[in-house]
mmCIF file of C-alpha atoms (C1' of nucleotides) in Angstrom:
data_model
loop_
_atom_site.group_PDB
_atom_site.id
_atom_site.type_symbol
_atom_site.label_atom_id
_atom_site.label_comp_id
_atom_site.label_asym_id
_atom_site.label_seq_id
_atom_site.Cartn_x
_atom_site.Cartn_y
_atom_site.Cartn_z
ATOM 1 C CA MET A 18 -139.183 -126.009 135.738
ATOM 2 C CA PRO A 19 -135.879 -127.539 134.690
ATOM 3 C CA ARG A 20 -135.296 -131.094 135.825
ATOM 4 C CA ASP A 21 -131.573 -130.490 136.109
ATOM 5 C CA ALA A 22 -129.793 -127.409 137.379
ATOM 6 C CA VAL A 23 -128.461 -126.668 133.906
ATOM 7 C CA ILE A 24 -129.484 -123.264 132.721
ATOM 8 C CA THR A 25 -130.782 -123.255 129.195
ATOM 9 C CA TYR A 26 -132.891 -120.950 127.057
ATOM 10 C CA SER A 27 -135.529 -121.343 124.398
ATOM 11 C CA ILE A 28 -135.008 -119.545 121.144
ATOM 12 C CA LYS A 29 -137.469 -116.826 122.027
ATOM 13 C CA GLU A 30 -136.000 -116.268 125.473
ATOM 14 C CA LEU A 31 -132.550 -115.750 124.046
ATOM 15 C CA ALA A 32 -133.947 -113.594 121.267
ATOM 16 C CA ASN A 33 -135.798 -111.384 123.722
ATOM 17 C CA ASP A 34 -132.813 -111.093 126.033
ATOM 18 C CA PHE A 35 -130.670 -109.773 123.201
ATOM 19 C CA MET A 36 -133.354 -107.809 121.393
ATOM 20 C CA VAL A 37 -133.198 -109.818 118.198
ATOM 21 C CA THR A 38 -135.712 -112.082 116.467
ATOM 22 C CA ALA A 39 -135.800 -115.860 116.472
ATOM 23 C CA ARG A 40 -135.226 -115.728 112.755
ATOM 24 C CA THR A 41 -131.951 -113.994 113.385
ATOM 25 C CA LEU A 42 -130.783 -116.795 115.683
ATOM 26 C CA ARG A 43 -131.725 -119.406 113.086
ATOM 27 C CA HIS A 44 -129.919 -117.390 110.491
ATOM 28 C CA TYR A 45 -126.774 -117.303 112.598
ATOM 29 C CA GLU A 46 -127.061 -121.041 112.940
ATOM 30 C CA GLU A 47 -127.422 -121.470 109.176
ATOM 31 C CA GLN A 48 -124.214 -119.458 108.836
ATOM 32 C CA GLY A 49 -122.476 -121.706 111.330
ATOM 33 C CA LEU A 50 -122.092 -119.042 113.987
ATOM 34 C CA LEU A 51 -124.204 -120.871 116.536
ATOM 35 C CA SER A 52 -124.903 -124.556 117.018
ATOM 36 C CA PRO A 53 -127.311 -125.039 119.916
ATOM 37 C CA GLY A 54 -128.317 -128.471 121.129
ATOM 38 C CA ARG A 55 -131.665 -130.030 120.422
ATOM 39 C CA GLN A 56 -134.320 -131.310 122.739
ATOM 40 C CA GLY A 57 -136.383 -133.292 120.343
ATOM 41 C CA GLN A 58 -136.918 -130.888 117.533
ATOM 42 C CA ASN A 59 -136.503 -127.686 119.488
ATOM 43 C CA ARG A 60 -133.305 -125.752 119.903
ATOM 44 C CA ILE A 61 -131.890 -125.336 123.398
ATOM 45 C CA TYR A 62 -129.322 -122.651 124.054
ATOM 46 C CA THR A 63 -126.750 -122.929 126.796
ATOM 47 C CA VAL A 64 -124.792 -120.262 128.627
ATOM 48 C CA LYS A 65 -121.935 -120.785 126.180
ATOM 49 C CA ASP A 66 -124.277 -120.118 123.301
ATOM 50 C CA ARG A 67 -125.303 -116.951 125.099
ATOM 51 C CA ALA A 68 -121.729 -115.776 125.375
ATOM 52 C CA ARG A 69 -121.119 -116.609 121.747
ATOM 53 C CA LEU A 70 -124.171 -114.644 120.700
ATOM 54 C CA SER A 71 -123.026 -111.697 122.765
ATOM 55 C CA TRP A 72 -119.710 -111.801 120.953
ATOM 56 C CA ILE A 73 -121.411 -112.013 117.587
ATOM 57 C CA LEU A 74 -123.629 -109.029 118.258
ATOM 58 C CA ARG A 75 -120.761 -106.910 119.484
ATOM 59 C CA GLY A 76 -118.867 -107.846 116.368
ATOM 60 C CA LYS A 77 -121.808 -106.631 114.343
ATOM 61 C CA ARG A 78 -121.940 -103.376 116.242
ATOM 62 C CA VAL A 79 -118.342 -102.648 115.428
ATOM 63 C CA GLY A 80 -119.013 -103.264 111.774
ATOM 64 C CA PHE A 81 -117.929 -106.829 111.038
ATOM 65 C CA SER A 82 -119.840 -109.012 108.601
ATOM 66 C CA LEU A 83 -121.213 -112.360 109.674
ATOM 67 C CA THR A 84 -118.575 -114.235 107.710
ATOM 68 C CA GLU A 85 -115.830 -112.166 109.315
ATOM 69 C CA ILE A 86 -117.287 -112.895 112.712
ATOM 70 C CA GLY A 87 -117.438 -116.555 111.810
ATOM 71 C CA ASP A 88 -113.763 -116.493 110.875
ATOM 72 C CA MET A 89 -112.878 -114.833 114.151
ATOM 73 C CA LEU A 90 -114.830 -117.393 116.131
ATOM 74 C CA ASP A 91 -113.036 -120.124 114.237
ATOM 75 C CA LEU A 92 -109.761 -118.746 115.538
ATOM 76 C CA TYR A 93 -110.808 -119.962 118.957
ATOM 77 C CA ASN A 94 -111.110 -123.472 117.580
ATOM 78 C CA LEU A 95 -107.427 -123.973 117.125
ATOM 79 C CA GLY A 96 -107.020 -127.101 119.192
ATOM 80 C CA ASP A 97 -104.201 -128.230 117.001
ATOM 81 C CA GLY A 98 -101.179 -126.135 117.856
ATOM 82 C CA ARG A 99 -99.501 -126.257 114.498
ATOM 83 C CA GLU A 100 -96.912 -123.512 114.432
ATOM 84 C CA THR A 101 -98.017 -122.050 111.111
ATOM 85 C CA GLN A 102 -101.643 -122.000 112.175
ATOM 86 C CA VAL A 103 -100.681 -120.225 115.343
ATOM 87 C CA ALA A 104 -98.725 -117.639 113.390
ATOM 88 C CA VAL A 105 -101.586 -117.112 110.955
ATOM 89 C CA THR A 106 -104.035 -116.758 113.782
ATOM 90 C CA LYS A 107 -101.938 -114.192 115.565
ATOM 91 C CA LYS A 108 -101.474 -112.188 112.401
ATOM 92 C CA LEU A 109 -105.203 -112.160 111.730
ATOM 93 C CA CYS A 110 -105.735 -111.073 115.295
ATOM 94 C CA ARG A 111 -103.292 -108.208 114.999
ATOM 95 C CA ASP A 112 -104.751 -107.116 111.661
ATOM 96 C CA ARG A 113 -108.169 -106.953 113.263
ATOM 97 C CA VAL A 114 -106.851 -104.921 116.128
ATOM 98 C CA ASP A 115 -105.161 -102.516 113.732
ATOM 99 C CA ALA A 116 -108.370 -102.100 111.757
ATOM 100 C CA LEU A 117 -110.285 -101.468 114.944
ATOM 101 C CA GLN A 118 -107.784 -98.846 116.047
ATOM 102 C CA ARG A 119 -108.126 -97.051 112.727
ATOM 103 C CA GLN A 120 -111.860 -97.182 113.189
ATOM 104 C CA MET A 121 -111.531 -95.658 116.637
ATOM 105 C CA LYS A 122 -109.630 -92.737 115.160
ATOM 106 C CA ASP A 123 -112.368 -92.221 112.586
ATOM 107 C CA ILE A 124 -114.931 -92.220 115.326
ATOM 108 C CA ARG A 125 -112.981 -89.766 117.424
ATOM 109 C CA ASP A 126 -112.660 -87.449 114.425
ATOM 110 C CA THR A 127 -116.343 -87.710 113.655
ATOM 111 C CA ILE A 128 -117.263 -86.940 117.234
ATOM 112 C CA GLU A 129 -115.043 -83.883 117.192
ATOM 113 C CA GLU A 130 -116.609 -82.690 113.974
ATOM 114 C CA LEU A 131 -120.119 -83.207 115.290
ATOM 115 C CA GLU A 132 -119.373 -81.388 118.522
ATOM 116 C CA GLY A 133 -117.727 -78.582 116.606
ATOM 117 C CA PHE A 134 -120.811 -78.294 114.471
ATOM 118 C CA CYS A 135 -122.986 -78.255 117.547
ATOM 119 C CA GLU A 136 -121.093 -75.230 118.892
ATOM 120 C CA GLU A 137 -121.272 -73.575 115.502
ATOM 121 C CA VAL A 138 -125.036 -73.853 115.615
ATOM 122 C CA ASP A 139 -125.036 -72.339 119.080
ATOM 123 C CA SER A 140 -122.955 -69.311 118.147
ATOM 124 C CA LEU A 141 -125.090 -68.838 115.057
ATOM 125 C CA VAL A 142 -128.164 -68.495 117.185
ATOM 126 C CA LYS A 143 -126.490 -66.171 119.661
ATOM 127 C CA LYS A 144 -125.305 -63.941 116.846
ATOM 128 C CA LYS A 145 -128.842 -63.713 115.595
ATOM 129 C CA ASN A 146 -130.033 -62.817 119.043
ATOM 130 C CA GLY A 147 -127.255 -60.303 119.387
ATOM 131 C CA GLU A 148 -128.549 -58.603 116.293
ATOM 132 C CA TRP A 149 -131.996 -58.772 117.746
ATOM 133 C CA ILE A 150 -133.175 -61.241 115.208
ATOM 134 C CA ILE A 151 -135.922 -63.095 116.987
ATOM 135 C CA GLU A 152 -136.813 -65.579 114.317
ATOM 136 C CA GLY A 153 -135.627 -66.601 110.827
ATOM 137 C CA MET B 22 -104.511 -77.397 81.703
ATOM 138 C CA PRO B 23 -107.107 -75.419 83.615
ATOM 139 C CA ARG B 24 -107.949 -72.027 82.164
ATOM 140 C CA ASP B 25 -108.700 -70.629 85.600
ATOM 141 C CA ALA B 26 -106.891 -71.263 88.833
ATOM 142 C CA VAL B 27 -109.890 -73.143 90.181
ATOM 143 C CA ILE B 28 -108.990 -76.637 91.182
ATOM 144 C CA THR B 29 -111.475 -79.227 89.977
ATOM 145 C CA TYR B 30 -111.482 -82.965 89.454
ATOM 146 C CA SER B 31 -112.946 -85.376 86.972
ATOM 147 C CA ILE B 32 -115.013 -88.226 88.293
ATOM 148 C CA LYS B 33 -112.209 -90.706 87.832
ATOM 149 C CA GLU B 34 -109.606 -88.499 89.469
ATOM 150 C CA LEU B 35 -111.740 -88.129 92.537
ATOM 151 C CA ALA B 36 -112.590 -91.802 92.511
ATOM 152 C CA ASN B 37 -108.937 -92.804 92.299
ATOM 153 C CA ASP B 38 -107.912 -90.363 95.013
ATOM 154 C CA PHE B 39 -110.387 -91.914 97.416
ATOM 155 C CA MET B 40 -110.067 -95.500 96.236
ATOM 156 C CA VAL B 41 -113.665 -95.835 95.124
ATOM 157 C CA THR B 42 -115.256 -96.371 91.726
ATOM 158 C CA ALA B 43 -116.925 -93.781 89.527
ATOM 159 C CA ARG B 44 -120.125 -95.724 89.941
ATOM 160 C CA THR B 45 -119.946 -95.106 93.647
ATOM 161 C CA LEU B 46 -119.721 -91.353 93.130
ATOM 162 C CA ARG B 47 -122.709 -91.425 90.781
ATOM 163 C CA HIS B 48 -124.563 -93.498 93.317
ATOM 164 C CA TYR B 49 -123.862 -90.958 96.041
ATOM 165 C CA GLU B 50 -125.177 -88.288 93.703
ATOM 166 C CA GLU B 51 -128.353 -90.280 93.047
ATOM 167 C CA GLN B 52 -128.827 -90.433 96.798
ATOM 168 C CA GLY B 53 -128.369 -86.687 97.066
ATOM 169 C CA LEU B 54 -125.105 -86.873 98.975
ATOM 170 C CA LEU B 55 -123.111 -85.115 96.291
ATOM 171 C CA SER B 56 -124.136 -82.573 93.669
ATOM 172 C CA PRO B 57 -121.135 -81.684 91.531
ATOM 173 C CA GLY B 58 -121.332 -79.030 88.818
ATOM 174 C CA ARG B 59 -121.470 -79.856 85.150
ATOM 175 C CA GLN B 60 -119.247 -78.824 82.314
ATOM 176 C CA GLY B 61 -121.453 -79.695 79.409
ATOM 177 C CA GLN B 62 -122.498 -83.176 80.234
ATOM 178 C CA ASN B 63 -119.561 -84.128 82.426
ATOM 179 C CA ARG B 64 -119.413 -83.830 86.168
ATOM 180 C CA ILE B 65 -116.826 -81.542 87.701
ATOM 181 C CA TYR B 66 -115.947 -81.903 91.336
ATOM 182 C CA THR B 67 -114.687 -78.987 93.402
ATOM 183 C CA VAL B 68 -112.649 -78.935 96.578
ATOM 184 C CA LYS B 69 -115.879 -78.688 98.542
ATOM 185 C CA ASP B 70 -117.159 -81.826 96.884
ATOM 186 C CA ARG B 71 -113.903 -83.480 97.885
ATOM 187 C CA ALA B 72 -114.358 -82.529 101.512
ATOM 188 C CA ARG B 73 -117.956 -83.729 101.422
ATOM 189 C CA LEU B 74 -116.873 -87.047 99.965
ATOM 190 C CA SER B 75 -114.238 -87.412 102.620
ATOM 191 C CA TRP B 76 -116.922 -86.893 105.244
ATOM 192 C CA ILE B 77 -119.216 -89.396 103.601
ATOM 193 C CA LEU B 78 -116.550 -92.078 103.466
ATOM 194 C CA ARG B 79 -115.557 -91.576 107.062
ATOM 195 C CA GLY B 80 -119.202 -91.830 107.988
ATOM 196 C CA LYS B 81 -119.313 -95.138 106.168
ATOM 197 C CA ARG B 82 -116.228 -96.376 107.946
ATOM 198 C CA VAL B 83 -117.814 -95.747 111.308
ATOM 199 C CA GLY B 84 -120.876 -97.686 110.276
ATOM 200 C CA PHE B 85 -123.467 -95.149 109.152
ATOM 201 C CA SER B 86 -125.815 -95.872 106.277
ATOM 202 C CA LEU B 87 -125.965 -93.555 103.290
ATOM 203 C CA THR B 88 -129.336 -92.194 104.351
ATOM 204 C CA GLU B 89 -128.015 -91.492 107.830
ATOM 205 C CA ILE B 90 -125.040 -89.713 106.338
ATOM 206 C CA GLY B 91 -127.394 -87.753 104.126
ATOM 207 C CA ASP B 92 -129.390 -86.676 107.157
ATOM 208 C CA MET B 93 -126.231 -85.591 108.929
ATOM 209 C CA LEU B 94 -125.087 -83.564 105.950
ATOM 210 C CA ASP B 95 -128.510 -81.946 105.821
ATOM 211 C CA LEU B 96 -127.936 -80.696 109.345
ATOM 212 C CA TYR B 97 -125.306 -78.387 107.904
ATOM 213 C CA ASN B 98 -127.928 -76.901 105.607
ATOM 214 C CA LEU B 99 -129.795 -75.142 108.340
ATOM 215 C CA GLY B 100 -129.766 -71.620 106.891
ATOM 216 C CA ASP B 101 -133.036 -70.876 108.568
ATOM 217 C CA GLY B 102 -132.345 -70.395 112.236
ATOM 218 C CA ARG B 103 -135.725 -71.448 113.487
ATOM 219 C CA GLU B 104 -135.369 -72.176 117.171
ATOM 220 C CA THR B 105 -137.081 -75.548 117.019
ATOM 221 C CA GLN B 106 -134.967 -76.644 114.077
ATOM 222 C CA VAL B 107 -131.858 -75.664 115.960
ATOM 223 C CA ALA B 108 -132.964 -77.660 118.972
ATOM 224 C CA VAL B 109 -133.765 -80.694 116.849
ATOM 225 C CA THR B 110 -130.434 -80.457 115.095
ATOM 226 C CA LYS B 111 -128.507 -80.283 118.331
ATOM 227 C CA LYS B 112 -130.377 -83.236 119.756
ATOM 228 C CA LEU B 113 -129.664 -85.324 116.670
ATOM 229 C CA CYS B 114 -126.040 -84.313 116.965
ATOM 230 C CA ARG B 115 -125.827 -85.356 120.579
ATOM 231 C CA ASP B 116 -127.605 -88.638 119.881
ATOM 232 C CA ARG B 117 -125.047 -89.399 117.213
ATOM 233 C CA VAL B 118 -122.199 -88.612 119.531
ATOM 234 C CA ASP B 119 -123.673 -90.884 122.198
ATOM 235 C CA ALA B 120 -124.041 -93.710 119.714
ATOM 236 C CA LEU B 121 -120.462 -93.234 118.598
ATOM 237 C CA GLN B 122 -119.216 -93.305 122.165
ATOM 238 C CA ARG B 123 -121.042 -96.585 122.796
ATOM 239 C CA GLN B 124 -119.452 -97.904 119.646
ATOM 240 C CA MET B 125 -116.025 -96.886 120.891
ATOM 241 C CA LYS B 126 -116.591 -98.885 124.034
ATOM 242 C CA ASP B 127 -117.561 -101.920 121.965
ATOM 243 C CA ILE B 128 -114.412 -101.521 119.954
ATOM 244 C CA ARG B 129 -112.234 -101.176 123.033
ATOM 245 C CA ASP B 130 -113.802 -104.331 124.480
ATOM 246 C CA THR B 131 -113.302 -106.234 121.265
ATOM 247 C CA ILE B 132 -109.673 -105.161 121.064
ATOM 248 C CA GLU B 133 -109.095 -106.308 124.622
ATOM 249 C CA GLU B 134 -110.670 -109.655 123.877
ATOM 250 C CA LEU B 135 -108.622 -110.129 120.733
ATOM 251 C CA GLU B 136 -105.384 -109.226 122.487
ATOM 252 C CA GLY B 137 -106.258 -111.503 125.366
ATOM 253 C CA PHE B 138 -106.832 -114.316 122.929
ATOM 254 C CA CYS B 139 -103.530 -113.557 121.248
ATOM 255 C CA GLU B 140 -101.691 -114.028 124.539
ATOM 256 C CA GLU B 141 -103.651 -117.180 125.230
ATOM 257 C CA VAL B 142 -102.419 -118.616 121.960
ATOM 258 C CA ASP B 143 -98.879 -117.668 122.887
ATOM 259 C CA SER B 144 -98.932 -119.358 126.267
ATOM 260 C CA LEU B 145 -100.499 -122.412 124.694
ATOM 261 C CA VAL B 146 -97.565 -122.784 122.380
ATOM 262 C CA LYS B 147 -94.982 -122.219 125.124
ATOM 263 C CA LYS B 148 -96.582 -124.864 127.286
ATOM 264 C CA LYS B 149 -96.353 -127.305 124.452
ATOM 265 C CA ASN B 150 -92.713 -126.466 123.936
ATOM 266 C CA GLY B 151 -92.066 -126.732 127.675
ATOM 267 C CA GLU B 152 -93.373 -130.250 127.520
ATOM 268 C CA TRP B 153 -91.185 -130.898 124.547
ATOM 269 C CA ILE B 154 -94.073 -131.199 122.236
ATOM 270 C CA ILE B 155 -92.671 -130.142 118.893
ATOM 271 C CA GLU B 156 -95.781 -130.414 116.786
ATOM 272 C CA GLY B 157 -99.478 -131.156 117.251
ATOM 273 C "C1'" DT C 16 -159.846 -135.247 122.285
ATOM 274 C "C1'" DT C 17 -159.687 -130.804 120.590
ATOM 275 C "C1'" DT C 18 -157.339 -126.758 120.711
ATOM 276 C "C1'" DC C 19 -153.859 -123.465 121.604
ATOM 277 C "C1'" DG C 20 -149.258 -121.544 121.826
ATOM 278 C "C1'" DA C 21 -144.536 -122.127 120.606
ATOM 279 C "C1'" DA C 22 -141.300 -124.200 117.684
ATOM 280 C "C1'" DT C 23 -139.720 -126.133 113.140
ATOM 281 C "C1'" DT C 24 -138.513 -126.259 108.143
ATOM 282 C "C1'" DG C 25 -138.703 -124.594 103.531
ATOM 283 C "C1'" DA C 26 -139.057 -121.004 100.382
ATOM 284 C "C1'" DC C 27 -139.595 -116.654 98.574
ATOM 285 C "C1'" DG C 28 -139.396 -111.339 99.402
ATOM 286 C "C1'" DT C 29 -136.745 -107.102 100.657
ATOM 287 C "C1'" DT C 30 -133.341 -103.456 101.265
ATOM 288 C "C1'" DA C 31 -128.885 -101.276 100.791
ATOM 289 C "C1'" DA C 32 -124.960 -100.305 98.220
ATOM 290 C "C1'" DC C 33 -123.106 -100.726 94.756
ATOM 291 C "C1'" DG C 34 -121.405 -103.954 90.174
ATOM 292 C "C1'" DT C 35 -121.962 -104.686 85.480
ATOM 293 C "C1'" DC C 36 -123.312 -104.080 80.892
ATOM 294 C "C1'" DA C 37 -125.269 -101.903 76.772
ATOM 295 C "C1'" DA C 38 -125.695 -98.008 73.894
ATOM 296 C "C1'" DC C 39 -124.417 -93.664 73.097
ATOM 297 C "C1'" DG C 40 -121.959 -88.693 72.933
ATOM 298 C "C1'" DT C 41 -117.250 -85.916 72.905
ATOM 299 C "C1'" DT C 42 -112.667 -84.823 72.180
ATOM 300 C "C1'" DA C 43 -107.719 -85.381 71.254
ATOM 301 C "C1'" DA C 44 -104.367 -88.069 68.694
ATOM 302 C "C1'" DG C 45 -102.682 -90.435 64.737
ATOM 303 C "C1'" DC D 20 -111.642 -89.851 59.320
ATOM 304 C "C1'" DT D 21 -111.309 -93.202 62.640
ATOM 305 C "C1'" DT D 22 -109.807 -95.094 66.648
ATOM 306 C "C1'" DA D 23 -109.217 -94.651 71.822
ATOM 307 C "C1'" DA D 24 -110.026 -92.892 76.123
ATOM 308 C "C1'" DC D 25 -113.210 -90.986 79.074
ATOM 309 C "C1'" DG D 26 -117.774 -89.728 80.239
ATOM 310 C "C1'" DT D 27 -122.963 -90.161 80.158
ATOM 311 C "C1'" DT D 28 -127.610 -92.417 81.154
ATOM 312 C "C1'" DG D 29 -130.596 -96.295 81.829
ATOM 313 C "C1'" DA D 30 -131.425 -100.700 83.483
ATOM 314 C "C1'" DC D 31 -130.765 -105.023 85.311
ATOM 315 C "C1'" DG D 32 -127.718 -108.168 88.491
ATOM 316 C "C1'" DT D 33 -125.688 -109.278 93.101
ATOM 317 C "C1'" DT D 34 -124.716 -109.966 97.965
ATOM 318 C "C1'" DA D 35 -125.698 -109.729 102.832
ATOM 319 C "C1'" DA D 36 -128.771 -110.096 106.517
ATOM 320 C "C1'" DC D 37 -132.472 -110.934 107.672
ATOM 321 C "C1'" DG D 38 -138.286 -110.447 107.061
ATOM 322 C "C1'" DT D 39 -142.317 -112.830 106.030
ATOM 323 C "C1'" DC D 40 -145.427 -116.439 105.170
ATOM 324 C "C1'" DA D 41 -147.176 -121.143 104.622
ATOM 325 C "C1'" DA D 42 -147.417 -125.682 106.056
ATOM 326 C "C1'" DT D 43 -146.341 -128.651 109.666
ATOM 327 C "C1'" DT D 44 -145.397 -130.768 114.483
ATOM 328 C "C1'" DC D 45 -145.361 -131.186 119.337
ATOM 329 C "C1'" DG D 46 -146.642 -130.728 124.155
ATOM 330 C "C1'" DA D 47 -149.570 -128.956 127.531
ATOM 331 C "C1'" DA D 48 -154.047 -127.180 128.977
ATOM 332 C "C1'" DA D 49 -159.129 -127.273 128.855
#
DNA sequence: TTTCGAATTGACGTTAACGTCAACGTTAAG
DNA sequence: CTTAACGTTGACGTTAACGTCAATTCGAAA
């Protein structure tokens, strides 16, 4: 029972919730992607850490490496509004978006190809049946 | 100059065309993804090999592993029209398509987030300028 | 107080997808 | 004939993203 009303998670809780191992969370921390607080020696994860992890995992699913994800998370840590930094950040952002859009096209094409193949298989079977071929 | 009118490619030609190394093509062959003919000792790639390679690389771009891509290419080698095999093949196909569609959603979400962040950065700068803050 | 479960920190192992390098064969040009 | 360019087969190296295991430590329950 939490003494305060602050929602936190143990490493295993968070790991289970996101279907990853505790080792994975420690690894992400080693890589600087997460930095949970400590309660004594143990890690305690907040809701913000949760959101961050969610972002990380989605990044992975779309094919980014951990270092790339780290870079993207760093973008959020601007703080200083130096004009050049802002410009750089926005360019990186747009580059990412472009890459993702190219990836979407690839996926669409692959889906089409797979569905086309699926139909091909169907018609192949029907043809066989049409010629009264019961089994190959 | 080719003696016949059959279009073929050397390993380096193909590699250059697709912006990969020769080693990569040999690696794909080791993994059974490609099986070019030989002219003496040298590999000769046909137009079919080209198409296969194109498929492989697109598969990579959408996040499949080489073994997964190999499995998918094997689907095309049905030949035997055994009913069960056909069913299995179609299920694998559909599973792939589902996975790809989930991936598309992830990508769309990520794009949204990135664009949202981009605008956030913009408004942050304008605010600063509105308050006559030239530089952070 | 002992014991148990959950967490921690090293540190080394593993897999995928190539990179890199050595040693060698072939062919066309000078 | 010899050099260069291109190709070949091992075979070992590398990086990323964790897995795995050993040796603790800590807090709560029996």
